mmCIF file of C-alpha atoms and ligand atoms in Angstrom:
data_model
loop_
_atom_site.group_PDB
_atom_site.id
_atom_site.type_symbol
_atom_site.label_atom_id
_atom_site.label_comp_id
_atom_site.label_asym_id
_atom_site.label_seq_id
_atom_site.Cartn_x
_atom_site.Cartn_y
_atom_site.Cartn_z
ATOM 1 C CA UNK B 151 -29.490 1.462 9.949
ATOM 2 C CA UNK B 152 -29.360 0.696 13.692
ATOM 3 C CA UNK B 153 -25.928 -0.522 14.676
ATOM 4 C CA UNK B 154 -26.822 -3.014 17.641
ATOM 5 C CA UNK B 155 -23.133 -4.822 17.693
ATOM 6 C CA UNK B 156 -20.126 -3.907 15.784
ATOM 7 C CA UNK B 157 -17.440 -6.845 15.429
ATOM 8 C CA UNK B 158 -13.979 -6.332 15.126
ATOM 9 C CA UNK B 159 -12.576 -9.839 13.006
ATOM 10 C CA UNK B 160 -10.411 -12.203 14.121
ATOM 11 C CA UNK B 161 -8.711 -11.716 10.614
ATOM 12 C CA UNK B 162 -7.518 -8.395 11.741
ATOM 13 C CA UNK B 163 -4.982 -10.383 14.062
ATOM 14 C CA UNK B 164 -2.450 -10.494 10.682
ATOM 15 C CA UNK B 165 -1.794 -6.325 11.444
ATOM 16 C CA UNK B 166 -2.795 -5.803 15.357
ATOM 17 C CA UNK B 167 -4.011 -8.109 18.267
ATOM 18 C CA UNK B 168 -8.259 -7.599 17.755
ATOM 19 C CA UNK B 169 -8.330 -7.203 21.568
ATOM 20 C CA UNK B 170 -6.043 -3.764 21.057
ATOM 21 C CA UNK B 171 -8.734 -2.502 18.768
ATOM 22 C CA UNK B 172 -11.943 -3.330 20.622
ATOM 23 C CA UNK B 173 -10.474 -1.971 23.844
ATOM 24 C CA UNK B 174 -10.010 1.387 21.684
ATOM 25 C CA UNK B 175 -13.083 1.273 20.893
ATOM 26 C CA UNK B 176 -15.249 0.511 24.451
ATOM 27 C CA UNK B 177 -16.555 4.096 24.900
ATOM 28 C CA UNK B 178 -18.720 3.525 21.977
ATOM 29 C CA UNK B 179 -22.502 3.289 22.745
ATOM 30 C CA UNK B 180 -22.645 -0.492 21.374
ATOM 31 C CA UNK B 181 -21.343 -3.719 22.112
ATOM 32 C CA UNK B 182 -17.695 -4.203 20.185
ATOM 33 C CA UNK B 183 -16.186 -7.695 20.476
ATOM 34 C CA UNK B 184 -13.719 -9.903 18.624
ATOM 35 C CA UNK B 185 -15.832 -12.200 16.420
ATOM 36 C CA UNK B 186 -15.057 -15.473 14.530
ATOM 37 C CA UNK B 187 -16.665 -16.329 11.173
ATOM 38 C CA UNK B 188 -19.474 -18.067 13.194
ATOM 39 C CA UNK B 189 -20.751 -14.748 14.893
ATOM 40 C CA UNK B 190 -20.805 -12.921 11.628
ATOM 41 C CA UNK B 191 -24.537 -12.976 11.752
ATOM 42 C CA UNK B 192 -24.832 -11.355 15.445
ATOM 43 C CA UNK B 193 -23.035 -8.116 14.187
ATOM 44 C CA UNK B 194 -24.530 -5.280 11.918
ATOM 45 C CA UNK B 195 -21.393 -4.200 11.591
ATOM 46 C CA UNK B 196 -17.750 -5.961 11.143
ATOM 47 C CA UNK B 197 -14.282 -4.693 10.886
ATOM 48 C CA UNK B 198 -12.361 -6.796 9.059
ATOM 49 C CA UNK B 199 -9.510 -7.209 6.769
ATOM 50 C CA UNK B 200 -10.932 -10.152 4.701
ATOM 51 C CA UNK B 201 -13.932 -10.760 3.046
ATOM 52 C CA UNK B 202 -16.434 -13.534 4.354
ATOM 53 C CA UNK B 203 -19.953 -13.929 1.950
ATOM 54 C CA UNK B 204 -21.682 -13.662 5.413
ATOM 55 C CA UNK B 205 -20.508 -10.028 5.490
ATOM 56 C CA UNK B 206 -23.375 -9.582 2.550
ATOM 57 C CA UNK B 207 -26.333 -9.982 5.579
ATOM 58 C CA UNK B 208 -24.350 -6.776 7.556
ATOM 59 C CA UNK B 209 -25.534 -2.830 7.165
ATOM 60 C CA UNK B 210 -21.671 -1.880 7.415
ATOM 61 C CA UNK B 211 -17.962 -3.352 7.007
ATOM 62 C CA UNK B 212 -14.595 -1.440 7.241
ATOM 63 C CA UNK B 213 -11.611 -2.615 6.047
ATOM 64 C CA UNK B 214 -8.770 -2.068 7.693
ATOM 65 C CA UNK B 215 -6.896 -1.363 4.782
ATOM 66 C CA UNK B 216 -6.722 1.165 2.060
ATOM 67 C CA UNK B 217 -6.402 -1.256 -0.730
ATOM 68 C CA UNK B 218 -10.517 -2.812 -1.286
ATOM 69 C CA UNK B 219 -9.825 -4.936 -4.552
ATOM 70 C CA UNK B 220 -10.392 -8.123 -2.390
ATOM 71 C CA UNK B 221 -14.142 -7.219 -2.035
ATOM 72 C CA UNK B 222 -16.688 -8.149 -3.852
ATOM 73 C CA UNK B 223 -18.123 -3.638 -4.953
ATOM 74 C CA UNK B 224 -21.061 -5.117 -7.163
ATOM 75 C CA UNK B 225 -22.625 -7.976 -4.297
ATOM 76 C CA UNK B 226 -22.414 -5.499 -1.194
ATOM 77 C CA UNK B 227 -24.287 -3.053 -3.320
ATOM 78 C CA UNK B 228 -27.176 -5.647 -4.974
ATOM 79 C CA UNK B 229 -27.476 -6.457 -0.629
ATOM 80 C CA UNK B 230 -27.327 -2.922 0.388
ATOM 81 C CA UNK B 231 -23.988 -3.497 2.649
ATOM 82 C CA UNK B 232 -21.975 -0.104 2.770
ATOM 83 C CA UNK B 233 -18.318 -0.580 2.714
ATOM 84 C CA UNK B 234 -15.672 1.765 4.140
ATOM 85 C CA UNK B 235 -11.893 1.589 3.604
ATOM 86 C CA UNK B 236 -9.100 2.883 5.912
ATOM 87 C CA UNK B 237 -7.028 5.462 3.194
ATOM 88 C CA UNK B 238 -5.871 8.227 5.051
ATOM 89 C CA UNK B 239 -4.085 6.773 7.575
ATOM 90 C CA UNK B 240 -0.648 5.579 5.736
ATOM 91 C CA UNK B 241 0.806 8.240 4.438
ATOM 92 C CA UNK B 242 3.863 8.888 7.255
ATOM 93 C CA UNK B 243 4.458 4.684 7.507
ATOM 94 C CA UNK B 244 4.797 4.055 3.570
ATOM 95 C CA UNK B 245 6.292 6.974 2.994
ATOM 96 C CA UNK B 246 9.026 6.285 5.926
ATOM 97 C CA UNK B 247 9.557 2.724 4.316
ATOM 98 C CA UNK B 248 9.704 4.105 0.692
ATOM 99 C CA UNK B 249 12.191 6.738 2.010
ATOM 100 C CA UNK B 250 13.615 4.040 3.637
ATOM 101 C CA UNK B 251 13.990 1.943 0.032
ATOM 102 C CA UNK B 252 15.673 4.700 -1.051
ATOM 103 C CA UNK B 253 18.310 5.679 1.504
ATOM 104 C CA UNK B 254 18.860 1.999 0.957
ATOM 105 C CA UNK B 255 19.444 1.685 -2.772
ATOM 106 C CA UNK B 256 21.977 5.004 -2.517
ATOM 107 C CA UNK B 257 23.272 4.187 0.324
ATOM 108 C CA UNK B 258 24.072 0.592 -0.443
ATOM 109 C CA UNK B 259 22.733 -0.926 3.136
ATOM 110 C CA UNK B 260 20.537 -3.857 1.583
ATOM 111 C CA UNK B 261 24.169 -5.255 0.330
ATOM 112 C CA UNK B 262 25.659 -4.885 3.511
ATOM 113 C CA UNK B 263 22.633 -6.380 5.552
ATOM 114 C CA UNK B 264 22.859 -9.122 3.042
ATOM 115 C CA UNK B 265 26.419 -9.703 3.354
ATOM 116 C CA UNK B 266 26.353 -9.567 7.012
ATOM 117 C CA UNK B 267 24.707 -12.798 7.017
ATOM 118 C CA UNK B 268 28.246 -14.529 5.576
ATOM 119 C CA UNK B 269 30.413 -12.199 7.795
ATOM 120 C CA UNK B 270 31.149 -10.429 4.316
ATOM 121 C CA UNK B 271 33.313 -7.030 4.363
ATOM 122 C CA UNK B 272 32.467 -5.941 0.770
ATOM 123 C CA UNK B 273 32.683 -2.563 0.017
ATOM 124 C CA UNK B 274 30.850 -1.193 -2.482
ATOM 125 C CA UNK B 275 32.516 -0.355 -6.080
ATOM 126 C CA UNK B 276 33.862 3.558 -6.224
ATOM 127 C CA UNK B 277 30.382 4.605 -7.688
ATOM 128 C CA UNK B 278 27.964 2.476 -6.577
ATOM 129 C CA UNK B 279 27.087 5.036 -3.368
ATOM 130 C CA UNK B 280 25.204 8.227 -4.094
ATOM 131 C CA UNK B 281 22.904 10.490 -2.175
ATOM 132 C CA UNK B 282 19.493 11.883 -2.403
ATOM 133 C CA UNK B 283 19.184 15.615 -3.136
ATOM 134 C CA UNK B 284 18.959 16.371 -6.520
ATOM 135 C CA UNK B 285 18.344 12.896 -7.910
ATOM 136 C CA UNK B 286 14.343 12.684 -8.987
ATOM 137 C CA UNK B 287 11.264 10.458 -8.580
ATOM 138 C CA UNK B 288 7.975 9.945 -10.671
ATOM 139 C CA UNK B 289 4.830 8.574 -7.715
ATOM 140 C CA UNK B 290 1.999 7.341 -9.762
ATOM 141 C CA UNK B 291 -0.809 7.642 -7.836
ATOM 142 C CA UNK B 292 -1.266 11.117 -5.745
ATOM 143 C CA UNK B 293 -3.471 10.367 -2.654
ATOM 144 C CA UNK B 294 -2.383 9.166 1.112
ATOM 145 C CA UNK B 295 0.408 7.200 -0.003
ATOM 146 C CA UNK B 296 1.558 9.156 -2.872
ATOM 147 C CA UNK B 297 1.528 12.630 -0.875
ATOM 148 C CA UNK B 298 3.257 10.758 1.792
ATOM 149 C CA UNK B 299 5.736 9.751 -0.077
ATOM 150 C CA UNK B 300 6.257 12.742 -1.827
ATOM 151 C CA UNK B 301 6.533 14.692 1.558
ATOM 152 C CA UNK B 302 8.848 12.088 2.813
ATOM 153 C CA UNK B 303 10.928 12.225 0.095
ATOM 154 C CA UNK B 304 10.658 15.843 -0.831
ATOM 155 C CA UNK B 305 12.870 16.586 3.334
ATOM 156 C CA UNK B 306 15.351 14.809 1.725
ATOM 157 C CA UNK B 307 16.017 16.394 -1.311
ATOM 158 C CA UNK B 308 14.460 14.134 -3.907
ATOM 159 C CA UNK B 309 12.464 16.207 -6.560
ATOM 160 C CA UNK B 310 9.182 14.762 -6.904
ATOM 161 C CA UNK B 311 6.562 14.521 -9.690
ATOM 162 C CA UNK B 312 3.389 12.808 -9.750
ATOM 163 C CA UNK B 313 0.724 11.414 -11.913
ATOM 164 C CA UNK B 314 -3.085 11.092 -11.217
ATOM 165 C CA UNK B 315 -6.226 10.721 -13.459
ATOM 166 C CA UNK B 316 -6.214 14.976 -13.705
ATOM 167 C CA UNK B 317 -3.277 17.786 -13.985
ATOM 168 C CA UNK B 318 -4.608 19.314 -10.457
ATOM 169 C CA UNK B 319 -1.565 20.276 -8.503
ATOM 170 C CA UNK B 320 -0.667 18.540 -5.418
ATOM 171 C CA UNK B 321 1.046 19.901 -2.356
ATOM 172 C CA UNK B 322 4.538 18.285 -2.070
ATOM 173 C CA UNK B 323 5.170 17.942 -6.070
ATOM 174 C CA UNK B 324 6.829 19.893 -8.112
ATOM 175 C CA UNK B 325 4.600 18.651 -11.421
ATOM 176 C CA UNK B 326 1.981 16.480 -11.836
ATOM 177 C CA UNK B 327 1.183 14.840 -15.203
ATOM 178 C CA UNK B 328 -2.264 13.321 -16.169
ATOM 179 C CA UNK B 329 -2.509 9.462 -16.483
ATOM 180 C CA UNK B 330 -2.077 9.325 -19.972
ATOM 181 C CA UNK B 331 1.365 10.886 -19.833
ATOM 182 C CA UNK B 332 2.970 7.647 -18.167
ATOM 183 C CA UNK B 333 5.114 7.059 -20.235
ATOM 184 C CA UNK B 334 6.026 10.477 -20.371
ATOM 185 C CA UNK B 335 6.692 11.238 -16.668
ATOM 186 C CA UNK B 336 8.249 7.664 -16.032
ATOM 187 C CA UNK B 337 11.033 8.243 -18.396
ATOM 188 C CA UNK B 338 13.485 10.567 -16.980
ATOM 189 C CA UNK B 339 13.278 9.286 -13.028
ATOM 190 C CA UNK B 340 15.692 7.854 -11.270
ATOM 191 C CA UNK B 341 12.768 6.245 -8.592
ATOM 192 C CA UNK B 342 9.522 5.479 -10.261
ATOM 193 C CA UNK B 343 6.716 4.734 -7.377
ATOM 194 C CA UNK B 344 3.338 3.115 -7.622
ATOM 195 C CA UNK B 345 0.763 4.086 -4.847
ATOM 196 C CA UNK B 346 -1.984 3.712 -7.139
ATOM 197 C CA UNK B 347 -5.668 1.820 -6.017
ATOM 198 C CA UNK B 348 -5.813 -1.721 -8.037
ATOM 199 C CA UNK B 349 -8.685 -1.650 -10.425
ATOM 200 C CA UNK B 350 -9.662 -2.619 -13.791
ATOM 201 C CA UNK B 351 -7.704 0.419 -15.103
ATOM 202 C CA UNK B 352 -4.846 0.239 -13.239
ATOM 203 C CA UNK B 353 -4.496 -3.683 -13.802
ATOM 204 C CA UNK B 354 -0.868 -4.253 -14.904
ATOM 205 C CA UNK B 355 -0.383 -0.657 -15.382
ATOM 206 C CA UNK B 356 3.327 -1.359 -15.626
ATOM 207 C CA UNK B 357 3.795 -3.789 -18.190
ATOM 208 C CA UNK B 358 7.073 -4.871 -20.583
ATOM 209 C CA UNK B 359 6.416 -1.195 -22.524
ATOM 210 C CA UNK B 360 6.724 0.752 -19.362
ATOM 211 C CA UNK B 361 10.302 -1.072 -17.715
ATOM 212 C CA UNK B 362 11.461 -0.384 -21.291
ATOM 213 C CA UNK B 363 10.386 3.364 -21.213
ATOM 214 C CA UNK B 364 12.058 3.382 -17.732
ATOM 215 C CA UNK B 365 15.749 4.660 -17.303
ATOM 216 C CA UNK B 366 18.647 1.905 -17.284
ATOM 217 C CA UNK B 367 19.420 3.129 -14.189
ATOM 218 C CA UNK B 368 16.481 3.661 -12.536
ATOM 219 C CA UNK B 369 14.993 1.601 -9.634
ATOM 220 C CA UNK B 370 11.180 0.815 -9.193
ATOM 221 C CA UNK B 371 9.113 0.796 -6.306
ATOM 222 C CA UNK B 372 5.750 -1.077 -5.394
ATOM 223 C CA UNK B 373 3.837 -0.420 -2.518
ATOM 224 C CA UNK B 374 0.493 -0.418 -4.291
ATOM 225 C CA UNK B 375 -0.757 -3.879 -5.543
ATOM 226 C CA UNK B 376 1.054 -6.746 -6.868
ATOM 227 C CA UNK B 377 -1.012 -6.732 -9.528
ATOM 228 C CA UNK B 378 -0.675 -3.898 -10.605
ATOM 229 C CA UNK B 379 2.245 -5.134 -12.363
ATOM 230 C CA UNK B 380 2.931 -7.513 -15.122
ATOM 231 C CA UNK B 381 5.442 -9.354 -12.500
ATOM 232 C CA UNK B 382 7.110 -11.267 -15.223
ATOM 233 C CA UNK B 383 7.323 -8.412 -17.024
ATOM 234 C CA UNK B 384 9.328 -6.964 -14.025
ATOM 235 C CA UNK B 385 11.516 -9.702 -13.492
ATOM 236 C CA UNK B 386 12.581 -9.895 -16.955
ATOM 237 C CA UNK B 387 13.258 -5.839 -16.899
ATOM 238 C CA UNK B 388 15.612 -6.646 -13.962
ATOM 239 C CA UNK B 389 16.878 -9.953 -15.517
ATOM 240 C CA UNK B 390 17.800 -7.872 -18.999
ATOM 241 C CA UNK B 391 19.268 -4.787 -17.221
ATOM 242 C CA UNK B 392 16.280 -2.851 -18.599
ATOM 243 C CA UNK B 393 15.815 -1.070 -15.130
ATOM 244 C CA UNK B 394 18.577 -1.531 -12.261
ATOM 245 C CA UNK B 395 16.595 -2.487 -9.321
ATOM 246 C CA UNK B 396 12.938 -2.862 -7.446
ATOM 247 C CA UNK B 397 11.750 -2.745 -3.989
ATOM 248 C CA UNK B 398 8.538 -4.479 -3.812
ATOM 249 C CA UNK B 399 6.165 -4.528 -0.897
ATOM 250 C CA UNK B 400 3.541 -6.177 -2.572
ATOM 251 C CA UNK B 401 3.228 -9.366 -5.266
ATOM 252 C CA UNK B 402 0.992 -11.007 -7.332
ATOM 253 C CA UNK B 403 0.867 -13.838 -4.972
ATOM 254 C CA UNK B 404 1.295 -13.485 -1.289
ATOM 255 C CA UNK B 405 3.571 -14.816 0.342
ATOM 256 C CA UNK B 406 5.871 -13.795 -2.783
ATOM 257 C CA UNK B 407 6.129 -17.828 -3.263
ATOM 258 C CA UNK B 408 9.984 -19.685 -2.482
ATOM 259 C CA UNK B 409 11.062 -19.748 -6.128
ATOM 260 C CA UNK B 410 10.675 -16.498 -7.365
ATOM 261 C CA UNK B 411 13.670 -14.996 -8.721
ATOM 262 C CA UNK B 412 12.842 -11.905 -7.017
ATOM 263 C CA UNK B 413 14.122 -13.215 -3.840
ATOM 264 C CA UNK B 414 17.720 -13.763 -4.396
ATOM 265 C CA UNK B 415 18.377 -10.409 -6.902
ATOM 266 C CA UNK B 416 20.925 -8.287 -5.607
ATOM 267 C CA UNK B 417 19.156 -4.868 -6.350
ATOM 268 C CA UNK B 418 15.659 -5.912 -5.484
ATOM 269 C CA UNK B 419 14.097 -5.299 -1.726
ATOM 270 C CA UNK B 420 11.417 -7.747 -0.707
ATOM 271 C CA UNK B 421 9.442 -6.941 2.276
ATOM 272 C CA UNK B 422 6.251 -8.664 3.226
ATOM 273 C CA UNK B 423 3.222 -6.532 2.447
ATOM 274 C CA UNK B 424 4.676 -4.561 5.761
ATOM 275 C CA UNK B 425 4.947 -0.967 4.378
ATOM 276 C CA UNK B 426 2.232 0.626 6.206
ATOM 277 C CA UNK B 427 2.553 -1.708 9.770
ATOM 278 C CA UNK B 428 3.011 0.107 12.814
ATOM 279 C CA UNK B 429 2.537 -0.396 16.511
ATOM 280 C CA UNK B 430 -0.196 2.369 16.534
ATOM 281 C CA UNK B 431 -2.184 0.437 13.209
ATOM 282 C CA UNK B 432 -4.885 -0.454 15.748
ATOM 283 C CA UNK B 433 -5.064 3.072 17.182
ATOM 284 C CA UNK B 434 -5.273 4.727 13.520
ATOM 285 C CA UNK B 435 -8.322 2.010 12.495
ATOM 286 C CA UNK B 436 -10.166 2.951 15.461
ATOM 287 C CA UNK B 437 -10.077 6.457 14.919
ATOM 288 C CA UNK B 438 -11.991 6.445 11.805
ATOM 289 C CA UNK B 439 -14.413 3.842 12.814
ATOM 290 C CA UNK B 440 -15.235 6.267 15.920
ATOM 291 C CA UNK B 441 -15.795 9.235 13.041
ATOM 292 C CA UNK B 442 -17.757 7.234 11.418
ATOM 293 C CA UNK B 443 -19.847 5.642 14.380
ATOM 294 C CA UNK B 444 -20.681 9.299 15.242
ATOM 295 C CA UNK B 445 -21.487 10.156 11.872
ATOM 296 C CA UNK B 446 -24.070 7.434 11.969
ATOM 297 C CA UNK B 447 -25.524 8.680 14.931
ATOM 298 C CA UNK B 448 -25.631 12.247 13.676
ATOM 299 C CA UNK B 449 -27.411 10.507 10.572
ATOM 300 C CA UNK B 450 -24.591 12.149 8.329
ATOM 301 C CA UNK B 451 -22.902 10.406 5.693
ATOM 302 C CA UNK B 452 -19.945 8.369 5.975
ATOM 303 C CA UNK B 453 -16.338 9.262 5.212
ATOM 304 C CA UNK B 454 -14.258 7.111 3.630
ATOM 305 C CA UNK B 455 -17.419 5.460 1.703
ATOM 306 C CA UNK B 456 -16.619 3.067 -1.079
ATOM 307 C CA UNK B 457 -19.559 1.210 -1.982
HETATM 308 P P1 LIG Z 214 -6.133 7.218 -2.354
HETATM 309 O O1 LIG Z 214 -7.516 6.926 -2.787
HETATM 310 O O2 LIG Z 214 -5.889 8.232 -1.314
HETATM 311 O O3 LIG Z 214 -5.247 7.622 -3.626
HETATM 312 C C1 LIG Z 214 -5.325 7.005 -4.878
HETATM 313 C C2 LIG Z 214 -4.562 7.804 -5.922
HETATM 314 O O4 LIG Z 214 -4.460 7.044 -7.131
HETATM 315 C C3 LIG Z 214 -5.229 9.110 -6.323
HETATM 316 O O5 LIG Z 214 -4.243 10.079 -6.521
HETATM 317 C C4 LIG Z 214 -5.908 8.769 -7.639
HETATM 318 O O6 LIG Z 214 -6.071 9.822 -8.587
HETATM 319 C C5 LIG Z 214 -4.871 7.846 -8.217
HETATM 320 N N1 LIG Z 214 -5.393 7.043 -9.336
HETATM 321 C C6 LIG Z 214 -4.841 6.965 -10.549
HETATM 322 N N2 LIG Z 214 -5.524 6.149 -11.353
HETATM 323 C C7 LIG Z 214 -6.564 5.710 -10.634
HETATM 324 C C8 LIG Z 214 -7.649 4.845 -10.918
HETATM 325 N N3 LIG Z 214 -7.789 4.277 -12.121
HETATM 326 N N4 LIG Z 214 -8.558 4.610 -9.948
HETATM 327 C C9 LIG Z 214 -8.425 5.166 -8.734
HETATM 328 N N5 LIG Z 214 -7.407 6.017 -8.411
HETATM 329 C C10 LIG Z 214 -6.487 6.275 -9.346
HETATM 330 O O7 LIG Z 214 -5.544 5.812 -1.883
HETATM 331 P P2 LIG Z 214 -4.315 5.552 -0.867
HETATM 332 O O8 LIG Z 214 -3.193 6.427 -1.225
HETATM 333 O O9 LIG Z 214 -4.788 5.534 0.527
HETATM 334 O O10 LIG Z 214 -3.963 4.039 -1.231
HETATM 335 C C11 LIG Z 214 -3.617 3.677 -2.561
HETATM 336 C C12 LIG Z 214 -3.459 2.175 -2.664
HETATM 337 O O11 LIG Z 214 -2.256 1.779 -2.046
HETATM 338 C C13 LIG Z 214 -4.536 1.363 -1.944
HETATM 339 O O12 LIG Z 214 -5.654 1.171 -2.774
HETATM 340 C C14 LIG Z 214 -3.830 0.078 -1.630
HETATM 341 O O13 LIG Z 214 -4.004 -0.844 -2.666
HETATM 342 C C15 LIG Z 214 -2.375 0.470 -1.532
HETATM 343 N N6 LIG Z 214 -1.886 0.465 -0.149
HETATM 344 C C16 LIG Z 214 -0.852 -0.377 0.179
HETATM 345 C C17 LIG Z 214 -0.351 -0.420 1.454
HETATM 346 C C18 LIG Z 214 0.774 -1.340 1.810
HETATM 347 O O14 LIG Z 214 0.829 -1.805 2.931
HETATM 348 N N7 LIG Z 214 1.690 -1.621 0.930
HETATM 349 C C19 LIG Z 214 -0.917 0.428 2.527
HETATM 350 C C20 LIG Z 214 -1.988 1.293 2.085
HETATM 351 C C21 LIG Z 214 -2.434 1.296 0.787
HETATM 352 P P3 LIG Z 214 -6.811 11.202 -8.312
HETATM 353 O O15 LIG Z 214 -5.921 11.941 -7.376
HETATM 354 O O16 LIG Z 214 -6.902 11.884 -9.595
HETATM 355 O O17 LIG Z 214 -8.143 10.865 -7.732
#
């Protein structure tokens, strides 16, 4: 196709200001501009982060994100609309924040951030505190995020396994274990991470069976999709003592809604769907959407394809 205009969303503006990214992007040989829902139909081409049915008349939308479950894979492809994602840019942020979870859970700061609130000095009980090297973690899902993680992790001691749909080795784990082996590679770690795509397969993925497979001890950690977990599943693991904590980046509904237990646990980290945010988001988008903008000139295919 001939890309004429290329829009940049105003529903970008929840991760960067749109004006950062089309300013990144004014060297390109076409018109880029912020566009409203009403301008859809000017644009062959829209970055975006949601999904509008007018995007079905466009040659090409990117999503800002990684994570395309909010997109409708079978109607871009009946209208010919190619759809790109942004994985491959989040594997030093999530993996910061996870190692960030972490450091938190051993080193007991999410109690004293929460106590600081009440002007609290609590310390922690004798052997509450631990630290990092030696102690182990199981990342389901082996791509950006889950190598990020696992590199993240792996400079501070944490021996990391991983599990992905084959038993290919991964730089930055020590073992990786097929899909069907779960259960299998869940059950002895101490931090048990989900980076894994939502689909149809991965669809509550970790469910009553899995928490219960999970060590007493261990903590869980969600920076995938919300739905990829049974969330009542997960609250009643935490409620029962079945696993010892969570820190949760992403829900089943977002915001994670006022009454959810989740909030007020003392071992559980909310944070808003924020693991991957960073000041240079805008910068990172734009770089792949200039790859790709050549690519199209060059008449090669796209990277990052996903319809
Ligand atoms: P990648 O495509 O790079 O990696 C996906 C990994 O999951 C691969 O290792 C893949 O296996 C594995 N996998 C296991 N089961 C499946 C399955 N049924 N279908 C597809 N893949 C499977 O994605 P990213 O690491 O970039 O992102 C992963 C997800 O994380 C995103 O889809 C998004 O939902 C979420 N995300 C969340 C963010 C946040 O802000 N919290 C930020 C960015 C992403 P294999 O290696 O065998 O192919």
């Amino acid at each position: 196709f001939d890309l004429e205009r290329l829009g940049v969303h105003d529903s970008v503006a929840s991760v960067f200001p749109p004006a950062e990214l089309t300013d990144f992007l004014a060297d390109l040989s076409v018109p880029v501009d912020v566009i409203g829902d009403d301008e859809i139909p000017d644009c062959d081409a829209v970055i975006t982060i949601e999904h509008r049915d007018a995007f079905l008349e466009c040659d090409w939308i990117h999503s800002i994100q990684a994570g395309v479950d909010r997109f409708p894979f079978d109607e871009f492809e009946e209208h010919d609309v190619i759809l790109t994602n942004s994985t491959g840019i989040h594997d030093r942020t999530v993996g910061e924040t996870v190692a960030g979870y972490l450091l938190s859970f051993s080193r007991r700061l999410h109690g004293y951030a929460a106590n600081q609130q009440d002007r609290r000095w609590v310390r922690p009980e004798w052997d509450e505190a631990f630290t990092l090297p030696g102690t182990t973690a199981c990342v389901v899902g082996t791509g950006t995020l889950g190598r990020g993680v696992a590199e993240t992790l792996g400079s501070l001691g944490v021996q990391v396994t991983g599990v992905r749909r084959s038993e290919e080795s991964v730089p930055g784990f020590d073992e990786i274990h097929p899909n069907e082996d779960l259960h299998t590679a869940i059950a002895d770690a101490e931090f048990v991470i989900v980076t894994v795509p939502l689909t149809d397969e991965t669809h509550h993925l970790f469910d009553a069976d899995a928490f219960e497979t999970m060590r007493e001890d261990a903590y869980f950690v969600n920076v995938a999709r919300g739905s990829v977990v049974n969330q009542p599943a997960l609250i009643d693991a935490l409620e029962s003592g079945a696993i010892r904590g969570a820190a949760l980046d992403v829900f089943e509904e977002e915001p994670l809604p006022e009454e959810s237990p989740l909030w007020e646990m003392d071992e559980v980290i909310v944070t808003p769907h924020s693991a991957a945010l960073t000041r240079d988001y805008f910068r990172d988008v734009g770089e792949l959407v200039e790859t790709n903008v050549g690519r199209l000139e060059a008449d090669e295919a796209f990277t990052n394809r996903v319809v």
